[in-house]
Amino acid sequence: MIENIPVEGMASSGDLVRVNALKVCLSAELLTRFLRGLVENRINMNLFIGGEAEGGIQFTCCVAAPDGGRVKAMTDSIAHLKACVEFSAPVELLSVFPHRFNLKVLGLGLMALGRAQIPLHGFCSSLSALTFITDHTDLDQASAALEGCFGLPPDRSRTHG
Amino acid sequence: MDKTLETKAAYWEPRVKTYGFQRMTGLSLIEITVRTAGIDSLGQVFCRLGDAGVGFHLVFSRPSSQGLEVCLLVTAQWAKVIEEHMQKLVEGADKLVGRTSPAEMVFFQGPHFGDRYGILDAAVGGLAARGIGMKATVCSGSCIYIVLPEGQSEEAVLALSEVFEIPRAASQKRSTPAG
């Protein structure tokens, strides 16, 4: 049984499209072209996690589902970018807050999701929230798993800022 | 003619405002690759570290061909403790691969950052113009985090200051973690 610690709330993002450049590394120039393409199409990213890897840059990012088609059209129009970027099944961002910069909050979340065999496509912290990326279709199971290890207040209507 | 009246509004400014840059030095970036089957075990290690009082400044993870690549940005003095705990996981299906490197971080927020396009593009462009390479970048909530090689954060703040507008009173805050 997983230990339970109190948090103030949990929030979900709604249906998102995940865009990945993970199997092939992008050059800095291609990353710039990708980001510039988003600007030209006025598309906001809900989340971006990128880092250097051998031979270039890898990233995963999420955009609102209605913007997915325009991102695909943009990346398809740039030959080198089209070859590097993949679009995955719809995902959801599930955030727990506050994490208080405590590794135990992350550890409990990973244990809960791992034991429930929930697909985990990444995670990251912000100033307050710890956000997990999971499949849209697994949102209910993922929420239930996290609720099992975090003590949520009775009023769960709060969302993080 | 379209009979539907619609009002669209967007927040725009010629030079993106921020609330100032936060700079952190004396950090270690710990990168761990863990198989999907090892997520539970990794969680247990993090719980033990949390119980021991080990905190983090930033955590992030993205998929890799072997599972998940997990990155922890911590105060340098904690790196050894974390590595020792990780060693206990180096067996069987949970096998972990890791490396640790010195790092610094700059992070910042601004009005409506979570809901606007173009912020990361401006930041990456500003750093590239000065030839500053990044180890990692995370945009989450309304905050932009830039993880840099050791000794690069001061130059990064100067580069970002040329792209973004910063409050006059506090152009940057420096933080050296006390542990």
Coordinates of C-alpha atoms in Angstrom, one line a residue:
Chain A
M1 CA 0.0 0.0 0.0
I2 CA 1.3 3.5 -0.9
E3 CA 1.6 6.1 1.8
N4 CA -0.8 9.0 1.5
I5 CA 0.3 12.7 1.9
P6 CA -1.9 15.7 1.7
V7 CA -1.9 18.1 -1.3
E8 CA -4.2 21.0 -2.0
G9 CA -5.5 19.9 -5.4
M10 CA -5.3 18.2 -8.7
A11 CA -6.1 19.6 -12.2
S12 CA -6.3 18.2 -15.7
S13 CA -5.7 20.0 -18.9
G14 CA -8.2 18.6 -21.3
D15 CA -7.5 16.9 -24.6
L16 CA -4.0 17.8 -26.0
V17 CA -1.9 16.7 -28.9
R18 CA 1.7 15.6 -28.1
V19 CA 4.4 16.6 -30.6
N20 CA 7.7 14.7 -30.3
A21 CA 11.2 15.0 -31.7
L22 CA 12.6 12.1 -29.8
K23 CA 13.9 9.5 -32.2
V24 CA 16.0 11.9 -34.3
C25 CA 17.8 14.9 -32.8
L26 CA 17.1 18.3 -34.2
S27 CA 19.7 20.9 -35.0
A28 CA 19.4 24.2 -33.2
E29 CA 18.3 25.7 -36.5
L30 CA 15.4 23.2 -36.9
L31 CA 14.2 23.8 -33.3
T32 CA 14.2 27.5 -34.1
R33 CA 12.2 26.9 -37.3
F34 CA 9.7 24.8 -35.3
L35 CA 9.3 27.5 -32.7
R36 CA 9.1 30.2 -35.3
G37 CA 6.4 28.2 -37.1
L38 CA 4.3 28.1 -33.9
V39 CA 4.7 31.9 -33.6
E40 CA 3.6 32.5 -37.2
N41 CA 0.6 30.4 -36.6
R42 CA -0.1 31.9 -33.2
I43 CA 0.0 28.6 -31.4
N44 CA 0.7 28.3 -27.7
M45 CA 2.4 25.3 -26.2
N46 CA 0.8 24.0 -23.0
L47 CA 4.0 22.3 -22.1
F48 CA 7.5 22.0 -23.5
I49 CA 10.3 19.7 -22.3
G50 CA 13.5 19.8 -24.3
G51 CA 17.1 18.9 -23.8
E52 CA 20.3 18.3 -25.5
A53 CA 21.1 14.8 -26.6
E54 CA 24.0 13.3 -28.6
G55 CA 23.8 15.0 -31.9
G56 CA 21.3 17.6 -31.2
I57 CA 18.1 18.5 -29.3
Q58 CA 15.1 16.3 -28.4
F59 CA 11.8 17.5 -27.1
T60 CA 8.2 16.7 -26.3
C61 CA 5.6 19.3 -26.3
C62 CA 1.8 19.6 -26.0
V63 CA -0.6 21.8 -27.8
A64 CA -4.4 22.2 -27.6
A65 CA -6.2 19.5 -29.7
P66 CA -7.8 22.0 -32.1
D67 CA -4.3 23.4 -32.9
G68 CA -2.9 19.9 -33.8
G69 CA -3.9 20.1 -37.5
R70 CA -2.2 23.4 -38.0
V71 CA 1.0 22.2 -36.2
K72 CA 1.0 19.1 -38.5
A73 CA 0.6 21.3 -41.6
M74 CA 3.4 23.6 -40.4
T75 CA 5.9 20.8 -39.7
D76 CA 4.9 19.0 -43.0
S77 CA 5.8 22.1 -44.9
I78 CA 9.4 21.9 -43.7
A79 CA 11.0 18.8 -45.2
H80 CA 13.7 18.3 -42.6
L81 CA 11.3 19.0 -39.7
K82 CA 8.7 16.6 -41.1
A83 CA 11.2 13.8 -41.0
C84 CA 12.0 14.4 -37.3
V85 CA 8.7 15.2 -35.7
E86 CA 6.0 12.7 -34.6
F87 CA 2.5 13.2 -33.5
S88 CA 1.1 10.9 -30.8
A89 CA -2.3 9.9 -29.6
P90 CA -4.2 12.5 -27.5
V91 CA -2.7 13.1 -24.1
E92 CA -3.8 14.8 -20.9
L93 CA -1.7 16.8 -18.4
L94 CA -2.5 15.8 -14.8
S95 CA -1.1 18.2 -12.3
V96 CA -0.8 17.9 -8.5
F97 CA -0.1 20.9 -6.4
P98 CA 1.8 22.1 -4.4
H99 CA 4.9 19.9 -4.7
R100 CA 6.8 22.0 -2.2
F101 CA 10.0 21.0 -4.0
N102 CA 9.7 17.7 -2.1
L103 CA 11.0 14.6 -3.9
K104 CA 8.5 12.5 -1.9
V105 CA 5.6 14.0 -3.8
L106 CA 7.2 13.0 -7.1
G107 CA 8.1 9.6 -5.7
L108 CA 4.6 8.9 -4.5
G109 CA 3.2 10.0 -7.9
L110 CA 5.6 7.7 -9.8
M111 CA 4.8 4.8 -7.5
A112 CA 1.1 5.2 -7.9
L113 CA 1.2 5.5 -11.7
G114 CA 3.8 2.7 -12.1
R115 CA 1.8 0.3 -10.0
A116 CA -1.4 1.1 -11.8
Q117 CA 0.5 0.6 -15.1
I118 CA -0.6 3.9 -16.4
P119 CA 1.4 5.1 -19.5
L120 CA 3.6 7.9 -18.5
H121 CA 5.0 10.0 -21.4
G122 CA 6.9 12.5 -19.2
F123 CA 6.5 14.9 -16.3
C124 CA 7.9 18.2 -15.0
S125 CA 7.6 20.6 -12.2
S126 CA 6.7 24.3 -12.2
L127 CA 6.8 26.7 -9.3
S128 CA 3.9 25.0 -7.6
A129 CA 2.6 22.0 -9.6
L130 CA 4.0 18.6 -10.6
T131 CA 2.6 17.7 -14.0
F132 CA 2.3 14.2 -15.5
I133 CA 1.7 13.5 -19.2
T134 CA -0.5 10.5 -19.7
D135 CA -2.9 9.2 -22.4
H136 CA -6.2 11.0 -22.7
T137 CA -8.0 7.6 -22.6
D138 CA -6.3 6.8 -19.2
L139 CA -7.2 10.0 -17.5
D140 CA -9.8 8.4 -15.1
Q141 CA -7.4 5.6 -14.0
A142 CA -4.5 8.0 -13.6
S143 CA -6.6 10.4 -11.5
A144 CA -7.8 7.5 -9.3
A145 CA -4.2 6.2 -8.9
L146 CA -3.0 9.7 -7.8
E147 CA -6.0 10.3 -5.6
G148 CA -5.0 7.1 -3.8
C149 CA -1.6 8.5 -2.7
F150 CA -2.5 12.2 -2.2
G151 CA -4.9 13.4 0.3
L152 CA -7.1 15.8 -1.5
P153 CA -9.4 18.4 0.2
P154 CA -13.2 17.7 0.0
D155 CA -13.6 20.6 -2.4
R156 CA -11.8 19.5 -5.5
S157 CA -13.0 22.2 -7.8
R158 CA -9.9 24.2 -7.4
T159 CA -7.5 24.5 -10.3
H160 CA -3.9 25.7 -10.2
G161 CA -2.8 29.0 -11.5
Chain B
M1 CA -22.1 38.5 -44.7
D2 CA -21.5 36.6 -41.5
K3 CA -24.2 37.4 -39.0
T4 CA -22.3 36.0 -36.1
L5 CA -20.6 38.7 -34.0
E6 CA -17.5 37.6 -32.4
T7 CA -14.9 39.4 -30.3
K8 CA -11.4 38.1 -30.2
A9 CA -8.7 39.5 -28.0
A10 CA -5.1 38.8 -27.7
Y11 CA -2.4 40.1 -25.3
W12 CA 0.5 41.5 -27.4
E13 CA 3.4 43.8 -26.8
P14 CA 6.4 44.7 -28.9
R15 CA 8.9 43.6 -26.3
V16 CA 7.7 40.9 -24.0
K17 CA 7.5 41.8 -20.3
T18 CA 8.8 39.6 -17.6
Y19 CA 8.7 39.9 -13.8
G20 CA 12.6 39.6 -13.7
F21 CA 15.0 36.8 -14.1
Q22 CA 15.9 34.4 -11.3
R23 CA 19.4 32.9 -11.5
M24 CA 20.6 29.9 -9.6
T25 CA 24.2 28.6 -9.5
G26 CA 25.9 25.8 -7.7
L27 CA 23.6 23.1 -9.0
S28 CA 23.9 19.6 -10.4
L29 CA 21.9 18.1 -13.2
I30 CA 21.4 14.4 -12.6
E31 CA 20.2 12.6 -15.7
I32 CA 18.8 9.1 -15.3
T33 CA 17.4 6.7 -17.9
V34 CA 14.9 4.3 -16.5
R35 CA 12.9 1.5 -18.1
T36 CA 9.1 1.8 -17.9
A37 CA 9.0 -1.2 -15.6
G38 CA 11.3 0.7 -13.2
I39 CA 9.1 3.7 -12.6
D40 CA 7.7 2.2 -9.4
S41 CA 11.3 1.5 -8.1
L42 CA 12.4 5.0 -9.0
G43 CA 9.4 6.4 -7.1
Q44 CA 10.5 4.5 -4.1
V45 CA 14.0 5.9 -4.3
F46 CA 12.6 9.4 -4.6
C47 CA 10.4 8.8 -1.6
R48 CA 13.4 7.8 0.5
L49 CA 15.3 10.8 -0.7
G50 CA 12.4 13.0 0.2
D51 CA 12.2 11.5 3.7
A52 CA 15.9 12.3 4.0
G53 CA 15.2 15.9 3.4
V54 CA 16.5 16.0 -0.2
G55 CA 14.6 18.6 -2.3
F56 CA 14.8 19.6 -5.9
H57 CA 14.8 22.8 -7.9
L58 CA 13.4 21.4 -11.1
V59 CA 12.4 17.9 -12.3
F60 CA 11.5 16.9 -15.8
S61 CA 11.3 13.8 -17.9
R62 CA 10.7 12.9 -21.5
P63 CA 10.4 9.5 -23.3
S64 CA 13.5 7.9 -24.7
S65 CA 14.1 4.7 -26.7
Q66 CA 14.9 2.9 -23.4
G67 CA 12.0 4.2 -21.3
L68 CA 12.0 7.6 -19.7
E69 CA 14.8 10.0 -19.3
V70 CA 14.5 11.7 -15.9
C71 CA 16.4 14.8 -15.0
L72 CA 16.8 16.3 -11.5
L73 CA 18.2 19.7 -10.9
V74 CA 19.4 19.8 -7.3
T75 CA 21.8 21.7 -5.1
A76 CA 25.2 20.3 -5.8
Q77 CA 25.8 19.1 -2.3
W78 CA 22.9 16.6 -2.7
A79 CA 24.2 15.0 -5.9
K80 CA 26.4 12.5 -4.1
V81 CA 23.5 11.4 -1.8
I82 CA 21.2 10.9 -4.7
E83 CA 23.8 9.0 -6.7
E84 CA 24.3 6.6 -3.8
H85 CA 20.6 5.9 -3.5
M86 CA 20.4 5.4 -7.3
Q87 CA 23.1 2.7 -7.1
K88 CA 20.8 0.5 -5.2
L89 CA 18.5 0.3 -8.2
V90 CA 21.1 -0.8 -10.7
E91 CA 19.9 -4.3 -11.2
G92 CA 17.5 -6.4 -13.4
A93 CA 14.7 -4.8 -15.3
D94 CA 14.9 -1.6 -13.3
K95 CA 18.5 -0.9 -14.4
L96 CA 19.3 2.8 -14.5
V97 CA 21.8 4.7 -16.4
G98 CA 22.9 8.0 -15.1
R99 CA 25.2 10.9 -15.3
T100 CA 25.7 14.1 -13.3
S101 CA 27.1 17.4 -14.5
P102 CA 27.4 20.9 -12.9
A103 CA 24.7 23.3 -14.0
E104 CA 23.1 26.6 -13.5
M105 CA 19.5 27.8 -14.1
V106 CA 17.7 30.9 -15.2
F107 CA 13.9 31.0 -14.9
F108 CA 11.3 33.7 -15.3
Q109 CA 7.7 34.5 -15.6
G110 CA 5.6 37.2 -17.2
P111 CA 2.1 38.4 -17.7
H112 CA -0.1 35.6 -19.2
F113 CA 3.0 33.5 -20.0
G114 CA 1.0 30.3 -19.7
D115 CA -1.5 31.4 -22.3
R116 CA 0.6 33.1 -24.9
Y117 CA 2.6 32.0 -27.9
G118 CA 6.1 33.1 -28.8
I119 CA 7.8 33.3 -25.4
L120 CA 10.1 30.3 -25.8
D121 CA 10.9 31.4 -29.4
A122 CA 12.0 34.8 -28.1
A123 CA 14.1 33.2 -25.3
V124 CA 15.8 30.6 -27.6
G125 CA 16.5 33.3 -30.2
G126 CA 18.0 35.6 -27.6
L127 CA 20.4 33.0 -26.3
A128 CA 21.3 31.7 -29.8
A129 CA 22.2 35.3 -30.8
R130 CA 24.9 35.3 -28.1
G131 CA 26.0 31.7 -28.9
I132 CA 24.8 30.4 -25.5
G133 CA 24.0 26.7 -25.5
M134 CA 21.3 25.2 -23.3
K135 CA 21.3 21.9 -21.5
A136 CA 17.6 21.8 -21.2
T137 CA 14.4 24.0 -21.4
V138 CA 11.1 23.5 -19.7
C139 CA 8.0 25.6 -20.2
S140 CA 5.4 24.6 -17.6
G141 CA 2.6 26.6 -16.2
S142 CA 3.5 30.2 -16.5
C143 CA 7.3 29.7 -16.0
I144 CA 10.2 29.3 -18.4
Y145 CA 13.2 27.3 -17.1
I146 CA 16.5 27.3 -18.9
V147 CA 19.2 24.9 -17.6
L148 CA 22.7 26.0 -18.6
P149 CA 26.2 24.7 -18.4
E150 CA 28.2 25.9 -15.4
G151 CA 29.3 29.5 -15.7
Q152 CA 26.7 30.5 -18.3
S153 CA 23.8 31.9 -16.4
E154 CA 25.1 35.4 -16.0
E155 CA 25.7 35.7 -19.8
A156 CA 22.3 34.1 -20.4
V157 CA 20.6 36.8 -18.3
L158 CA 22.3 39.5 -20.3
A159 CA 21.2 37.9 -23.5
L160 CA 17.6 37.5 -22.3
S161 CA 17.6 41.1 -21.1
E162 CA 18.2 42.2 -24.7
V163 CA 15.0 40.4 -25.8
F164 CA 12.6 40.8 -22.9
E165 CA 11.6 43.8 -20.9
I166 CA 12.4 43.5 -17.2
P167 CA 11.3 45.5 -14.2
R168 CA 13.6 48.4 -13.4
A169 CA 13.7 47.7 -9.7
A170 CA 14.8 44.1 -9.9
S171 CA 16.5 43.2 -13.1
Q172 CA 17.6 39.9 -11.7
K173 CA 17.8 38.0 -8.5
R174 CA 20.6 35.6 -7.8
S175 CA 20.2 32.6 -5.7
T176 CA 22.9 30.3 -4.5
P177 CA 21.2 27.4 -2.9
A178 CA 22.1 26.9 0.7
G179 CA 20.9 23.3 0.7

